[in-house]
Amino acid sequence: MEGGGGAYGAAKSGGAFDLVRFVQQPQVLARIVSAIFALIVFACLVGDGYISLPENPHLFCVFNHNEDACRYGIGIGVLAFLACIFFFMVDVYFPQISNTTDRKYLVLADLGFSGLWTFLWFIGFCFLTNQWSWTRIDEVYIQADSARAAITFSFFSIFSWGLLLTFAYKRYKMGVEDFAQSYVDPTPEVSTPYSSYPNISHDSYQQPPFTHVAEAPEGYQPPPVY
């Protein structure tokens, strides 16, 4: 379906871009906040997530020496940050997209990714919190603040991505409702039978003029003799 202006929560395509109005949109604000939270998480883990002891120069993760904890936090943080940038650009060009099908797929991608990352941030928060509870603070005293910041902003990211999930679902629902309202049933109308030709009556039949009906002879009659 082409040209569904205003579909999926966006203005009609071809309008002028208003930066102030764009930034004030709830999903844009939530996306910016989510990007900042993701940046803080992976920056803390990359910068202070690995340390070494004087007796052992080998680097290990501050979360109970568990390399998977640091890798998980860095991985979801980097991907979340890149996804925020991607969907931010989608939000910028979304009103310029005139194809309703393309809008639908973009909204579904936003909906699916936001739901997945809400779940992954929840797993990450639980994972980092569990590993931190088993960590010896005397070994990571200097890096403790960065580790706590990673845990804290992982927790905040659950709610920021939950908001993105909510906004994406509302946009998808708006698109479905707009489609249902503008949908026209293509079923053709039932054709009426052909009417009889006007001015012709089938009630009575009239014999055409100048028509001679021959009478059947009752018997043989000889011709006259003159």
Short mmCIF file of C-alpha atoms in Angstrom, two decimals, residues 77-157:
data_model
loop_
_atom_site.label_atom_id
_atom_site.label_comp_id
_atom_site.label_asym_id
_atom_site.label_seq_id
_atom_site.Cartn_x
_atom_site.Cartn_y
_atom_site.Cartn_z
CA GLY A 77 26.52 -1.94 25.55
CA VAL A 78 28.27 -1.49 22.20
CA LEU A 79 25.42 -3.04 20.22
CA ALA A 80 22.84 -0.98 22.10
CA PHE A 81 24.77 2.22 21.39
CA LEU A 82 25.08 1.40 17.67
CA ALA A 83 21.41 0.44 17.48
CA CYS A 84 20.41 3.75 19.08
CA ILE A 85 22.38 5.61 16.41
CA PHE A 86 20.78 3.54 13.65
CA PHE A 87 17.21 3.99 14.88
CA PHE A 88 17.90 7.65 15.58
CA MET A 89 18.67 8.09 11.87
CA VAL A 90 15.54 6.09 11.08
CA ASP A 91 13.52 8.53 13.20
CA VAL A 92 15.03 11.43 11.24
CA TYR A 93 14.12 10.02 7.81
CA PHE A 94 10.94 8.22 8.85
CA PRO A 95 8.55 11.07 7.85
CA GLN A 96 10.20 11.15 4.39
CA ILE A 97 9.33 7.51 3.73
CA SER A 98 6.16 7.42 1.64
CA ASN A 99 5.90 3.63 1.38
CA THR A 100 3.70 2.35 4.20
CA THR A 101 5.16 -1.16 3.92
CA ASP A 102 8.67 0.17 4.54
CA ARG A 103 7.39 2.10 7.55
CA LYS A 104 5.79 -1.06 8.90
CA TYR A 105 9.01 -3.07 8.64
CA LEU A 106 11.05 -0.35 10.32
CA VAL A 107 8.58 -0.08 13.19
CA LEU A 108 8.56 -3.87 13.57
CA ALA A 109 12.37 -3.89 13.63
CA ASP A 110 12.34 -1.21 16.32
CA LEU A 111 9.72 -3.14 18.26
CA GLY A 112 11.59 -6.43 18.09
CA PHE A 113 15.02 -4.99 18.89
CA SER A 114 13.70 -2.92 21.80
CA GLY A 115 11.97 -5.94 23.28
CA LEU A 116 15.06 -8.12 22.90
CA TRP A 117 17.41 -5.53 24.41
CA THR A 118 15.08 -4.88 27.32
CA PHE A 119 15.39 -8.56 28.14
CA LEU A 120 19.18 -8.62 27.57
CA TRP A 121 19.71 -5.62 29.84
CA PHE A 122 17.71 -7.37 32.55
CA ILE A 123 19.88 -10.47 32.17
CA GLY A 124 23.00 -8.31 32.19
CA PHE A 125 21.98 -6.49 35.33
CA CYS A 126 21.30 -9.76 37.15
CA PHE A 127 24.52 -11.31 35.85
CA LEU A 128 26.76 -8.39 36.83
CA THR A 129 25.08 -8.01 40.21
CA ASN A 130 25.55 -11.68 40.98
CA GLN A 131 29.20 -11.69 40.01
CA TRP A 132 29.86 -8.46 41.91
CA SER A 133 28.43 -9.98 45.07
CA TRP A 134 31.16 -12.66 44.89
CA THR A 135 33.96 -10.22 44.12
CA ARG A 136 36.67 -9.46 46.70
CA ILE A 137 36.52 -5.69 47.15
CA ASP A 138 40.13 -5.49 48.36
CA GLU A 139 41.32 -6.68 44.94
CA VAL A 140 39.27 -4.15 42.95
CA TYR A 141 39.05 -1.24 45.36
CA ILE A 142 40.06 1.41 42.79
CA GLN A 143 37.78 0.04 40.05
CA ALA A 144 34.81 -0.51 42.37
CA ASP A 145 33.08 2.74 41.40
CA SER A 146 33.23 1.90 37.69
CA ALA A 147 31.86 -1.57 38.35
CA ARG A 148 28.97 -0.17 40.39
CA ALA A 149 28.28 2.43 37.69
CA ALA A 150 28.08 -0.35 35.08
CA ILE A 151 25.59 -2.22 37.25
CA THR A 152 23.55 0.91 37.97
CA PHE A 153 23.21 2.02 34.36
CA SER A 154 22.47 -1.54 33.28
CA PHE A 155 19.51 -1.32 35.62
CA PHE A 156 18.45 2.06 34.20
CA SER A 157 18.75 0.69 30.67
#
